């Protein structure tokens, strides 16, 4: 167990509160339905899901089209549909239990990514009534996503508490922990079994103070 005595619990979103893989599959399904309706094509979502499972990331749409002999189809509208669709996703069970323990509107979220996409995820997960402060870094000035300090400063302004009273729970050590650690926050890395990213820390300063595989391992003071 990891004791969390801090009054301000701040959370990441993707692969922290739910599996990002589930959002991807939801998006693939939305794009697949579109291609079936517009071009009479079937099987696209399955191609994309298989490629994701094989480790493909930014090239999934192009690779799936090429594998199906559909390279002439423009990718940009498919990406826009994927990013803008209303996702069918659900909180991880341990995340739901953590939010129940935190109580109504007692926590904050900092999440990177396109603002519409991340906002759709927050809404789909039913977090708008459960989170006190939601910061979508896609709404901040360019270059102010993690690890930039702006979002963390905004949380401190919202909470009105000293920096040392905050804990950040997230997954990706490449960007999530280096800034809050430098500010005096406590950091916790959650490594879900089916996460998308490797989440390896490039330097000791990027690593979290604690590592867990379930949010049930956190004991709130």
mmCIF file with all atom_site columns, C-alpha atoms in Angstrom:
data_model
loop_
_atom_site.group_PDB
_atom_site.id
_atom_site.type_symbol
_atom_site.label_atom_id
_atom_site.label_alt_id
_atom_site.label_comp_id
_atom_site.label_asym_id
_atom_site.label_entity_id
_atom_site.label_seq_id
_atom_site.pdbx_PDB_ins_code
_atom_site.Cartn_x
_atom_site.Cartn_y
_atom_site.Cartn_z
_atom_site.occupancy
_atom_site.B_iso_or_equiv
_atom_site.pdbx_formal_charge
_atom_site.auth_seq_id
_atom_site.auth_comp_id
_atom_site.auth_asym_id
_atom_site.auth_atom_id
_atom_site.pdbx_PDB_model_num
ATOM 1   C CA . UNK A 1 1   ? 0.000   0.000  0.000   1.00 0.00 ? 1   UNK A CA 1
ATOM 2   C CA . UNK A 1 2   ? 1.034   3.600  -0.667  1.00 0.00 ? 2   UNK A CA 1
ATOM 3   C CA . UNK A 1 3   ? -0.098  6.216  1.840   1.00 0.00 ? 3   UNK A CA 1
ATOM 4   C CA . UNK A 1 4   ? -1.439  9.411  0.264   1.00 0.00 ? 4   UNK A CA 1
ATOM 5   C CA . UNK A 1 5   ? -1.744  12.009 3.043   1.00 0.00 ? 5   UNK A CA 1
ATOM 6   C CA . UNK A 1 6   ? -2.086  14.950 0.692   1.00 0.00 ? 6   UNK A CA 1
ATOM 7   C CA . UNK A 1 7   ? -5.388  16.843 0.545   1.00 0.00 ? 7   UNK A CA 1
ATOM 8   C CA . UNK A 1 8   ? -5.197  17.580 -3.208  1.00 0.00 ? 8   UNK A CA 1
ATOM 9   C CA . UNK A 1 9   ? -5.257  14.517 -5.460  1.00 0.00 ? 9   UNK A CA 1
ATOM 10  C CA . UNK A 1 10  ? -4.621  15.306 -9.125  1.00 0.00 ? 10  UNK A CA 1
ATOM 11  C CA . UNK A 1 11  ? -5.208  12.721 -11.811 1.00 0.00 ? 11  UNK A CA 1
ATOM 12  C CA . UNK A 1 12  ? -4.185  12.038 -15.364 1.00 0.00 ? 12  UNK A CA 1
ATOM 13  C CA . UNK A 1 13  ? -6.858  10.595 -17.677 1.00 0.00 ? 13  UNK A CA 1
ATOM 14  C CA . UNK A 1 14  ? -5.600  8.195  -20.364 1.00 0.00 ? 14  UNK A CA 1
ATOM 15  C CA . UNK A 1 15  ? -4.443  4.834  -18.977 1.00 0.00 ? 15  UNK A CA 1
ATOM 16  C CA . UNK A 1 16  ? -4.933  6.245  -15.485 1.00 0.00 ? 16  UNK A CA 1
ATOM 17  C CA . UNK A 1 17  ? -8.697  6.445  -15.014 1.00 0.00 ? 17  UNK A CA 1
ATOM 18  C CA . UNK A 1 18  ? -9.599  4.233  -17.972 1.00 0.00 ? 18  UNK A CA 1
ATOM 19  C CA . UNK A 1 19  ? -7.802  2.233  -20.670 1.00 0.00 ? 19  UNK A CA 1
ATOM 20  C CA . UNK A 1 20  ? -6.783  4.391  -23.632 1.00 0.00 ? 20  UNK A CA 1
ATOM 21  C CA . UNK A 1 21  ? -6.949  1.216  -25.724 1.00 0.00 ? 21  UNK A CA 1
ATOM 22  C CA . UNK A 1 22  ? -10.731 1.261  -25.201 1.00 0.00 ? 22  UNK A CA 1
ATOM 23  C CA . UNK A 1 23  ? -10.967 4.785  -26.632 1.00 0.00 ? 23  UNK A CA 1
ATOM 24  C CA . UNK A 1 24  ? -8.938  3.685  -29.650 1.00 0.00 ? 24  UNK A CA 1
ATOM 25  C CA . UNK A 1 25  ? -11.241 0.746  -30.286 1.00 0.00 ? 25  UNK A CA 1
ATOM 26  C CA . UNK A 1 26  ? -14.285 3.004  -29.909 1.00 0.00 ? 26  UNK A CA 1
ATOM 27  C CA . UNK A 1 27  ? -12.792 5.416  -32.437 1.00 0.00 ? 27  UNK A CA 1
ATOM 28  C CA . UNK A 1 28  ? -11.904 2.629  -34.852 1.00 0.00 ? 28  UNK A CA 1
ATOM 29  C CA . UNK A 1 29  ? -15.500 1.422  -34.675 1.00 0.00 ? 29  UNK A CA 1
ATOM 30  C CA . UNK A 1 30  ? -16.809 4.928  -35.445 1.00 0.00 ? 30  UNK A CA 1
ATOM 31  C CA . UNK A 1 31  ? -14.513 5.217  -38.458 1.00 0.00 ? 31  UNK A CA 1
ATOM 32  C CA . UNK A 1 32  ? -15.406 1.708  -39.566 1.00 0.00 ? 32  UNK A CA 1
ATOM 33  C CA . UNK A 1 33  ? -19.125 2.533  -39.523 1.00 0.00 ? 33  UNK A CA 1
ATOM 34  C CA . UNK A 1 34  ? -18.435 5.651  -41.573 1.00 0.00 ? 34  UNK A CA 1
ATOM 35  C CA . UNK A 1 35  ? -16.489 3.719  -44.203 1.00 0.00 ? 35  UNK A CA 1
ATOM 36  C CA . UNK A 1 36  ? -19.192 1.091  -44.389 1.00 0.00 ? 36  UNK A CA 1
ATOM 37  C CA . UNK A 1 37  ? -21.879 3.724  -44.870 1.00 0.00 ? 37  UNK A CA 1
ATOM 38  C CA . UNK A 1 38  ? -19.893 5.882  -47.308 1.00 0.00 ? 38  UNK A CA 1
ATOM 39  C CA . UNK A 1 39  ? -17.928 3.268  -49.262 1.00 0.00 ? 39  UNK A CA 1
ATOM 40  C CA . UNK A 1 40  ? -19.577 -0.046 -48.483 1.00 0.00 ? 40  UNK A CA 1
ATOM 41  C CA . UNK A 1 41  ? -16.371 -1.266 -46.840 1.00 0.00 ? 41  UNK A CA 1
ATOM 42  C CA . UNK A 1 42  ? -16.251 -3.672 -43.914 1.00 0.00 ? 42  UNK A CA 1
ATOM 43  C CA . UNK A 1 43  ? -13.502 -4.834 -41.582 1.00 0.00 ? 43  UNK A CA 1
ATOM 44  C CA . UNK A 1 44  ? -11.618 -1.563 -41.184 1.00 0.00 ? 44  UNK A CA 1
ATOM 45  C CA . UNK A 1 45  ? -12.068 -1.330 -37.402 1.00 0.00 ? 45  UNK A CA 1
ATOM 46  C CA . UNK A 1 46  ? -10.766 -4.873 -36.990 1.00 0.00 ? 46  UNK A CA 1
ATOM 47  C CA . UNK A 1 47  ? -7.677  -4.082 -39.096 1.00 0.00 ? 47  UNK A CA 1
ATOM 48  C CA . UNK A 1 48  ? -6.951  -1.013 -36.956 1.00 0.00 ? 48  UNK A CA 1
ATOM 49  C CA . UNK A 1 49  ? -7.431  -2.884 -33.686 1.00 0.00 ? 49  UNK A CA 1
ATOM 50  C CA . UNK A 1 50  ? -5.070  -5.633 -34.789 1.00 0.00 ? 50  UNK A CA 1
ATOM 51  C CA . UNK A 1 51  ? -2.405  -3.120 -35.787 1.00 0.00 ? 51  UNK A CA 1
ATOM 52  C CA . UNK A 1 52  ? -2.720  -1.350 -32.432 1.00 0.00 ? 52  UNK A CA 1
ATOM 53  C CA . UNK A 1 53  ? -2.284  -4.657 -30.621 1.00 0.00 ? 53  UNK A CA 1
ATOM 54  C CA . UNK A 1 54  ? 0.840   -5.275 -32.718 1.00 0.00 ? 54  UNK A CA 1
ATOM 55  C CA . UNK A 1 55  ? 2.378   -2.008 -31.507 1.00 0.00 ? 55  UNK A CA 1
ATOM 56  C CA . UNK A 1 56  ? 1.520   0.437  -34.282 1.00 0.00 ? 56  UNK A CA 1
ATOM 57  C CA . UNK A 1 57  ? 0.700   3.953  -33.091 1.00 0.00 ? 57  UNK A CA 1
ATOM 58  C CA . UNK A 1 58  ? 0.662   7.010  -35.352 1.00 0.00 ? 58  UNK A CA 1
ATOM 59  C CA . UNK A 1 59  ? 0.426   5.040  -38.609 1.00 0.00 ? 59  UNK A CA 1
ATOM 60  C CA . UNK A 1 60  ? -2.568  2.826  -37.791 1.00 0.00 ? 60  UNK A CA 1
ATOM 61  C CA . UNK A 1 61  ? -5.050  4.451  -40.186 1.00 0.00 ? 61  UNK A CA 1
ATOM 62  C CA . UNK A 1 62  ? -2.639  4.540  -43.136 1.00 0.00 ? 62  UNK A CA 1
ATOM 63  C CA . UNK A 1 63  ? -1.448  0.991  -42.516 1.00 0.00 ? 63  UNK A CA 1
ATOM 64  C CA . UNK A 1 64  ? -4.996  -0.377 -42.283 1.00 0.00 ? 64  UNK A CA 1
ATOM 65  C CA . UNK A 1 65  ? -6.023  1.352  -45.524 1.00 0.00 ? 65  UNK A CA 1
ATOM 66  C CA . UNK A 1 66  ? -2.932  0.012  -47.277 1.00 0.00 ? 66  UNK A CA 1
ATOM 67  C CA . UNK A 1 67  ? -3.567  -3.517 -45.994 1.00 0.00 ? 67  UNK A CA 1
ATOM 68  C CA . UNK A 1 68  ? -7.092  -3.363 -47.407 1.00 0.00 ? 68  UNK A CA 1
ATOM 69  C CA . UNK A 1 69  ? -5.974  -1.896 -50.733 1.00 0.00 ? 69  UNK A CA 1
ATOM 70  C CA . UNK A 1 70  ? -7.648  1.420  -49.946 1.00 0.00 ? 70  UNK A CA 1
ATOM 71  C CA . UNK A 1 71  ? -4.655  3.770  -49.986 1.00 0.00 ? 71  UNK A CA 1
ATOM 72  C CA . UNK A 1 72  ? -6.562  6.225  -52.189 1.00 0.00 ? 72  UNK A CA 1
ATOM 73  C CA . UNK A 1 73  ? -8.959  7.096  -49.345 1.00 0.00 ? 73  UNK A CA 1
ATOM 74  C CA . UNK A 1 74  ? -7.971  10.351 -47.623 1.00 0.00 ? 74  UNK A CA 1
ATOM 75  C CA . UNK A 1 75  ? -6.841  9.808  -44.037 1.00 0.00 ? 75  UNK A CA 1
ATOM 76  C CA . UNK A 1 76  ? -7.372  13.302 -42.564 1.00 0.00 ? 76  UNK A CA 1
ATOM 77  C CA . UNK A 1 77  ? -11.212 13.091 -42.399 1.00 0.00 ? 77  UNK A CA 1
ATOM 78  C CA . UNK A 1 78  ? -10.942 9.681  -40.733 1.00 0.00 ? 78  UNK A CA 1
ATOM 79  C CA . UNK A 1 79  ? -8.571  11.060 -38.104 1.00 0.00 ? 79  UNK A CA 1
ATOM 80  C CA . UNK A 1 80  ? -10.929 13.990 -37.484 1.00 0.00 ? 80  UNK A CA 1
ATOM 81  C CA . UNK A 1 81  ? -13.835 11.589 -37.019 1.00 0.00 ? 81  UNK A CA 1
ATOM 82  C CA . UNK A 1 82  ? -11.782 9.447  -34.661 1.00 0.00 ? 82  UNK A CA 1
ATOM 83  C CA . UNK A 1 83  ? -10.771 12.423 -32.537 1.00 0.00 ? 83  UNK A CA 1
ATOM 84  C CA . UNK A 1 84  ? -14.226 13.994 -32.490 1.00 0.00 ? 84  UNK A CA 1
ATOM 85  C CA . UNK A 1 85  ? -16.466 10.978 -31.924 1.00 0.00 ? 85  UNK A CA 1
ATOM 86  C CA . UNK A 1 86  ? -18.424 10.464 -28.696 1.00 0.00 ? 86  UNK A CA 1
ATOM 87  C CA . UNK A 1 87  ? -16.489 7.550  -27.200 1.00 0.00 ? 87  UNK A CA 1
ATOM 88  C CA . UNK A 1 88  ? -17.921 4.426  -25.644 1.00 0.00 ? 88  UNK A CA 1
ATOM 89  C CA . UNK A 1 89  ? -15.562 4.034  -22.687 1.00 0.00 ? 89  UNK A CA 1
ATOM 90  C CA . UNK A 1 90  ? -15.853 3.305  -18.984 1.00 0.00 ? 90  UNK A CA 1
ATOM 91  C CA . UNK A 1 91  ? -13.865 4.038  -15.843 1.00 0.00 ? 91  UNK A CA 1
ATOM 92  C CA . UNK A 1 92  ? -11.563 1.299  -14.645 1.00 0.00 ? 92  UNK A CA 1
ATOM 93  C CA . UNK A 1 93  ? -13.125 -0.323 -11.605 1.00 0.00 ? 93  UNK A CA 1
ATOM 94  C CA . UNK A 1 94  ? -10.293 0.750  -9.296  1.00 0.00 ? 94  UNK A CA 1
ATOM 95  C CA . UNK A 1 95  ? -10.585 4.319  -10.624 1.00 0.00 ? 95  UNK A CA 1
ATOM 96  C CA . UNK A 1 96  ? -14.266 4.390  -9.745  1.00 0.00 ? 96  UNK A CA 1
ATOM 97  C CA . UNK A 1 97  ? -13.469 3.190  -6.252  1.00 0.00 ? 97  UNK A CA 1
ATOM 98  C CA . UNK A 1 98  ? -10.778 5.856  -5.826  1.00 0.00 ? 98  UNK A CA 1
ATOM 99  C CA . UNK A 1 99  ? -13.143 8.605  -6.932  1.00 0.00 ? 99  UNK A CA 1
ATOM 100 C CA . UNK A 1 100 ? -15.756 7.307  -4.484  1.00 0.00 ? 100 UNK A CA 1
ATOM 101 C CA . UNK A 1 101 ? -13.181 7.526  -1.692  1.00 0.00 ? 101 UNK A CA 1
ATOM 102 C CA . UNK A 1 102 ? -12.164 11.034 -2.714  1.00 0.00 ? 102 UNK A CA 1
ATOM 103 C CA . UNK A 1 103 ? -15.754 12.254 -2.577  1.00 0.00 ? 103 UNK A CA 1
ATOM 104 C CA . UNK A 1 104 ? -17.684 14.678 -4.732  1.00 0.00 ? 104 UNK A CA 1
ATOM 105 C CA . UNK A 1 105 ? -15.630 17.243 -6.627  1.00 0.00 ? 105 UNK A CA 1
ATOM 106 C CA . UNK A 1 106 ? -12.582 16.638 -4.420  1.00 0.00 ? 106 UNK A CA 1
ATOM 107 C CA . UNK A 1 107 ? -9.947  16.142 -7.084  1.00 0.00 ? 107 UNK A CA 1
ATOM 108 C CA . UNK A 1 108 ? -8.521  17.604 -10.282 1.00 0.00 ? 108 UNK A CA 1
ATOM 109 C CA . UNK A 1 109 ? -7.510  16.314 -13.707 1.00 0.00 ? 109 UNK A CA 1
ATOM 110 C CA . UNK A 1 110 ? -4.648  17.382 -15.973 1.00 0.00 ? 110 UNK A CA 1
ATOM 111 C CA . UNK A 1 111 ? -4.743  15.736 -19.380 1.00 0.00 ? 111 UNK A CA 1
ATOM 112 C CA . UNK A 1 112 ? -2.914  16.271 -22.666 1.00 0.00 ? 112 UNK A CA 1
ATOM 113 C CA . UNK A 1 113 ? -4.351  15.836 -26.135 1.00 0.00 ? 113 UNK A CA 1
ATOM 114 C CA . UNK A 1 114 ? -6.783  17.620 -28.465 1.00 0.00 ? 114 UNK A CA 1
ATOM 115 C CA . UNK A 1 115 ? -9.233  19.519 -26.280 1.00 0.00 ? 115 UNK A CA 1
ATOM 116 C CA . UNK A 1 116 ? -12.375 18.213 -27.988 1.00 0.00 ? 116 UNK A CA 1
ATOM 117 C CA . UNK A 1 117 ? -11.154 14.635 -27.772 1.00 0.00 ? 117 UNK A CA 1
ATOM 118 C CA . UNK A 1 118 ? -10.205 14.863 -24.104 1.00 0.00 ? 118 UNK A CA 1
ATOM 119 C CA . UNK A 1 119 ? -13.367 16.759 -23.236 1.00 0.00 ? 119 UNK A CA 1
ATOM 120 C CA . UNK A 1 120 ? -15.454 14.053 -24.898 1.00 0.00 ? 120 UNK A CA 1
ATOM 121 C CA . UNK A 1 121 ? -13.641 11.446 -22.805 1.00 0.00 ? 121 UNK A CA 1
ATOM 122 C CA . UNK A 1 122 ? -14.265 13.365 -19.574 1.00 0.00 ? 122 UNK A CA 1
ATOM 123 C CA . UNK A 1 123 ? -17.964 13.621 -20.416 1.00 0.00 ? 123 UNK A CA 1
ATOM 124 C CA . UNK A 1 124 ? -18.266 9.972  -21.478 1.00 0.00 ? 124 UNK A CA 1
ATOM 125 C CA . UNK A 1 125 ? -16.679 8.840  -18.201 1.00 0.00 ? 125 UNK A CA 1
ATOM 126 C CA . UNK A 1 126 ? -19.154 10.894 -16.172 1.00 0.00 ? 126 UNK A CA 1
ATOM 127 C CA . UNK A 1 127 ? -16.398 12.948 -14.577 1.00 0.00 ? 127 UNK A CA 1
ATOM 128 C CA . UNK A 1 128 ? -17.872 16.428 -14.905 1.00 0.00 ? 128 UNK A CA 1
ATOM 129 C CA . UNK A 1 129 ? -19.881 15.966 -11.696 1.00 0.00 ? 129 UNK A CA 1
ATOM 130 C CA . UNK A 1 130 ? -17.090 14.163 -9.846  1.00 0.00 ? 130 UNK A CA 1
ATOM 131 C CA . UNK A 1 131 ? -14.022 16.326 -10.472 1.00 0.00 ? 131 UNK A CA 1
ATOM 132 C CA . UNK A 1 132 ? -13.449 19.762 -9.012  1.00 0.00 ? 132 UNK A CA 1
ATOM 133 C CA . UNK A 1 133 ? -11.063 21.074 -11.672 1.00 0.00 ? 133 UNK A CA 1
ATOM 134 C CA . UNK A 1 134 ? -10.494 19.738 -15.196 1.00 0.00 ? 134 UNK A CA 1
ATOM 135 C CA . UNK A 1 135 ? -7.545  21.145 -17.137 1.00 0.00 ? 135 UNK A CA 1
ATOM 136 C CA . UNK A 1 136 ? -7.386  20.225 -20.809 1.00 0.00 ? 136 UNK A CA 1
ATOM 137 C CA . UNK A 1 137 ? -3.934  21.342 -21.879 1.00 0.00 ? 137 UNK A CA 1
ATOM 138 C CA . UNK A 1 138 ? -5.175  21.450 -25.476 1.00 0.00 ? 138 UNK A CA 1
ATOM 139 C CA . UNK A 1 139 ? -6.971  24.670 -24.486 1.00 0.00 ? 139 UNK A CA 1
ATOM 140 C CA . UNK A 1 140 ? -3.771  26.269 -23.183 1.00 0.00 ? 140 UNK A CA 1
ATOM 141 C CA . UNK A 1 141 ? -1.333  28.238 -25.370 1.00 0.00 ? 141 UNK A CA 1
ATOM 142 C CA . UNK A 1 142 ? 0.729   26.161 -27.757 1.00 0.00 ? 142 UNK A CA 1
ATOM 143 C CA . UNK A 1 143 ? 3.623   24.420 -26.040 1.00 0.00 ? 143 UNK A CA 1
ATOM 144 C CA . UNK A 1 144 ? 1.950   24.389 -22.626 1.00 0.00 ? 144 UNK A CA 1
ATOM 145 C CA . UNK A 1 145 ? 1.090   20.709 -22.493 1.00 0.00 ? 145 UNK A CA 1
ATOM 146 C CA . UNK A 1 146 ? 2.917   18.466 -20.059 1.00 0.00 ? 146 UNK A CA 1
ATOM 147 C CA . UNK A 1 147 ? 5.642   18.770 -18.882 1.00 0.00 ? 147 UNK A CA 1
ATOM 148 C CA . UNK A 1 148 ? 5.141   22.576 -19.044 1.00 0.00 ? 148 UNK A CA 1
ATOM 149 C CA . UNK A 1 149 ? 4.410   24.019 -15.609 1.00 0.00 ? 149 UNK A CA 1
ATOM 150 C CA . UNK A 1 150 ? 1.263   25.994 -16.498 1.00 0.00 ? 150 UNK A CA 1
ATOM 151 C CA . UNK A 1 151 ? -1.303  23.273 -15.773 1.00 0.00 ? 151 UNK A CA 1
ATOM 152 C CA . UNK A 1 152 ? 0.286   22.434 -12.423 1.00 0.00 ? 152 UNK A CA 1
ATOM 153 C CA . UNK A 1 153 ? 0.344   26.111 -11.492 1.00 0.00 ? 153 UNK A CA 1
ATOM 154 C CA . UNK A 1 154 ? -3.357  26.341 -12.389 1.00 0.00 ? 154 UNK A CA 1
ATOM 155 C CA . UNK A 1 155 ? -4.154  23.462 -10.040 1.00 0.00 ? 155 UNK A CA 1
ATOM 156 C CA . UNK A 1 156 ? -2.247  25.121 -7.200  1.00 0.00 ? 156 UNK A CA 1
ATOM 157 C CA . UNK A 1 157 ? -4.151  28.357 -7.813  1.00 0.00 ? 157 UNK A CA 1
ATOM 158 C CA . UNK A 1 158 ? -7.442  26.430 -7.798  1.00 0.00 ? 158 UNK A CA 1
ATOM 159 C CA . UNK A 1 159 ? -6.695  24.489 -4.631  1.00 0.00 ? 159 UNK A CA 1
ATOM 160 C CA . UNK A 1 160 ? -5.148  27.355 -2.715  1.00 0.00 ? 160 UNK A CA 1
ATOM 161 C CA . UNK A 1 161 ? -2.793  24.865 -1.064  1.00 0.00 ? 161 UNK A CA 1
ATOM 162 C CA . UNK A 1 162 ? 1.025   24.749 -0.933  1.00 0.00 ? 162 UNK A CA 1
ATOM 163 C CA . UNK A 1 163 ? 2.709   22.735 -3.674  1.00 0.00 ? 163 UNK A CA 1
ATOM 164 C CA . UNK A 1 164 ? 3.682   19.994 -1.206  1.00 0.00 ? 164 UNK A CA 1
ATOM 165 C CA . UNK A 1 165 ? 0.011   19.277 -0.483  1.00 0.00 ? 165 UNK A CA 1
ATOM 166 C CA . UNK A 1 166 ? -0.519  17.872 -3.990  1.00 0.00 ? 166 UNK A CA 1
ATOM 167 C CA . UNK A 1 167 ? -0.109  14.375 -5.412  1.00 0.00 ? 167 UNK A CA 1
ATOM 168 C CA . UNK A 1 168 ? -0.204  13.598 -9.125  1.00 0.00 ? 168 UNK A CA 1
ATOM 169 C CA . UNK A 1 169 ? -1.304  10.143 -10.236 1.00 0.00 ? 169 UNK A CA 1
ATOM 170 C CA . UNK A 1 170 ? -0.538  9.362  -13.872 1.00 0.00 ? 170 UNK A CA 1
ATOM 171 C CA . UNK A 1 171 ? 1.040   6.764  -16.141 1.00 0.00 ? 171 UNK A CA 1
ATOM 172 C CA . UNK A 1 172 ? 3.610   8.222  -18.536 1.00 0.00 ? 172 UNK A CA 1
ATOM 173 C CA . UNK A 1 173 ? 6.985   8.862  -16.913 1.00 0.00 ? 173 UNK A CA 1
ATOM 174 C CA . UNK A 1 174 ? 8.275   10.442 -20.111 1.00 0.00 ? 174 UNK A CA 1
ATOM 175 C CA . UNK A 1 175 ? 6.336   13.623 -19.312 1.00 0.00 ? 175 UNK A CA 1
ATOM 176 C CA . UNK A 1 176 ? 3.956   13.323 -16.365 1.00 0.00 ? 176 UNK A CA 1
ATOM 177 C CA . UNK A 1 177 ? 6.145   13.515 -13.251 1.00 0.00 ? 177 UNK A CA 1
ATOM 178 C CA . UNK A 1 178 ? 9.241   15.601 -13.904 1.00 0.00 ? 178 UNK A CA 1
ATOM 179 C CA . UNK A 1 179 ? 7.508   18.974 -13.400 1.00 0.00 ? 179 UNK A CA 1
ATOM 180 C CA . UNK A 1 180 ? 5.340   18.189 -10.371 1.00 0.00 ? 180 UNK A CA 1
ATOM 181 C CA . UNK A 1 181 ? 8.343   16.519 -8.709  1.00 0.00 ? 181 UNK A CA 1
ATOM 182 C CA . UNK A 1 182 ? 10.387  19.672 -9.257  1.00 0.00 ? 182 UNK A CA 1
ATOM 183 C CA . UNK A 1 183 ? 7.556   21.713 -7.716  1.00 0.00 ? 183 UNK A CA 1
ATOM 184 C CA . UNK A 1 184 ? 7.469   19.564 -4.575  1.00 0.00 ? 184 UNK A CA 1
ATOM 185 C CA . UNK A 1 185 ? 4.459   17.394 -5.400  1.00 0.00 ? 185 UNK A CA 1
ATOM 186 C CA . UNK A 1 186 ? 4.345   13.689 -4.605  1.00 0.00 ? 186 UNK A CA 1
ATOM 187 C CA . UNK A 1 187 ? 4.002   11.544 -7.728  1.00 0.00 ? 187 UNK A CA 1
ATOM 188 C CA . UNK A 1 188 ? 2.493   8.108  -8.274  1.00 0.00 ? 188 UNK A CA 1
ATOM 189 C CA . UNK A 1 189 ? 2.791   6.084  -11.467 1.00 0.00 ? 189 UNK A CA 1
ATOM 190 C CA . UNK A 1 190 ? 0.032   3.607  -12.350 1.00 0.00 ? 190 UNK A CA 1
ATOM 191 C CA . UNK A 1 191 ? 1.155   0.861  -14.718 1.00 0.00 ? 191 UNK A CA 1
ATOM 192 C CA . UNK A 1 192 ? -1.960  -0.828 -16.049 1.00 0.00 ? 192 UNK A CA 1
ATOM 193 C CA . UNK A 1 193 ? -1.398  -4.184 -17.706 1.00 0.00 ? 193 UNK A CA 1
ATOM 194 C CA . UNK A 1 194 ? -2.980  -3.178 -21.036 1.00 0.00 ? 194 UNK A CA 1
ATOM 195 C CA . UNK A 1 195 ? -1.608  0.373  -21.219 1.00 0.00 ? 195 UNK A CA 1
ATOM 196 C CA . UNK A 1 196 ? -0.592  1.711  -24.636 1.00 0.00 ? 196 UNK A CA 1
ATOM 197 C CA . UNK A 1 197 ? 2.704   3.448  -23.799 1.00 0.00 ? 197 UNK A CA 1
ATOM 198 C CA . UNK A 1 198 ? 5.825   1.883  -22.306 1.00 0.00 ? 198 UNK A CA 1
ATOM 199 C CA . UNK A 1 199 ? 5.877   4.718  -19.730 1.00 0.00 ? 199 UNK A CA 1
ATOM 200 C CA . UNK A 1 200 ? 9.632   4.477  -19.099 1.00 0.00 ? 200 UNK A CA 1
ATOM 201 C CA . UNK A 1 201 ? 11.366  7.347  -17.295 1.00 0.00 ? 201 UNK A CA 1
ATOM 202 C CA . UNK A 1 202 ? 14.198  8.810  -19.427 1.00 0.00 ? 202 UNK A CA 1
ATOM 203 C CA . UNK A 1 203 ? 16.017  10.151 -16.353 1.00 0.00 ? 203 UNK A CA 1
ATOM 204 C CA . UNK A 1 204 ? 15.731  9.624  -12.572 1.00 0.00 ? 204 UNK A CA 1
ATOM 205 C CA . UNK A 1 205 ? 14.096  13.044 -12.326 1.00 0.00 ? 205 UNK A CA 1
ATOM 206 C CA . UNK A 1 206 ? 11.278  11.866 -14.580 1.00 0.00 ? 206 UNK A CA 1
ATOM 207 C CA . UNK A 1 207 ? 10.441  8.859  -12.400 1.00 0.00 ? 207 UNK A CA 1
ATOM 208 C CA . UNK A 1 208 ? 7.543   8.837  -9.961  1.00 0.00 ? 208 UNK A CA 1
ATOM 209 C CA . UNK A 1 209 ? 8.056   8.545  -6.211  1.00 0.00 ? 209 UNK A CA 1
ATOM 210 C CA . UNK A 1 210 ? 5.789   5.489  -6.094  1.00 0.00 ? 210 UNK A CA 1
ATOM 211 C CA . UNK A 1 211 ? 4.666   2.884  -8.648  1.00 0.00 ? 211 UNK A CA 1
ATOM 212 C CA . UNK A 1 212 ? 1.427   0.880  -8.404  1.00 0.00 ? 212 UNK A CA 1
ATOM 213 C CA . UNK A 1 213 ? -0.494  -1.466 -10.678 1.00 0.00 ? 213 UNK A CA 1
ATOM 214 C CA . UNK A 1 214 ? -3.901  -0.622 -9.197  1.00 0.00 ? 214 UNK A CA 1
ATOM 215 C CA . UNK A 1 215 ? -5.367  2.499  -7.658  1.00 0.00 ? 215 UNK A CA 1
ATOM 216 C CA . UNK A 1 216 ? -6.649  0.266  -4.874  1.00 0.00 ? 216 UNK A CA 1
ATOM 217 C CA . UNK A 1 217 ? -3.054  0.281  -3.594  1.00 0.00 ? 217 UNK A CA 1
ATOM 218 C CA . UNK A 1 218 ? -3.437  3.937  -2.578  1.00 0.00 ? 218 UNK A CA 1
ATOM 219 C CA . UNK A 1 219 ? -4.442  4.573  1.027   1.00 0.00 ? 219 UNK A CA 1
ATOM 220 C CA . UNK A 1 220 ? -5.907  8.043  1.537   1.00 0.00 ? 220 UNK A CA 1
ATOM 221 C CA . UNK A 1 221 ? -5.240  9.765  4.847   1.00 0.00 ? 221 UNK A CA 1
#
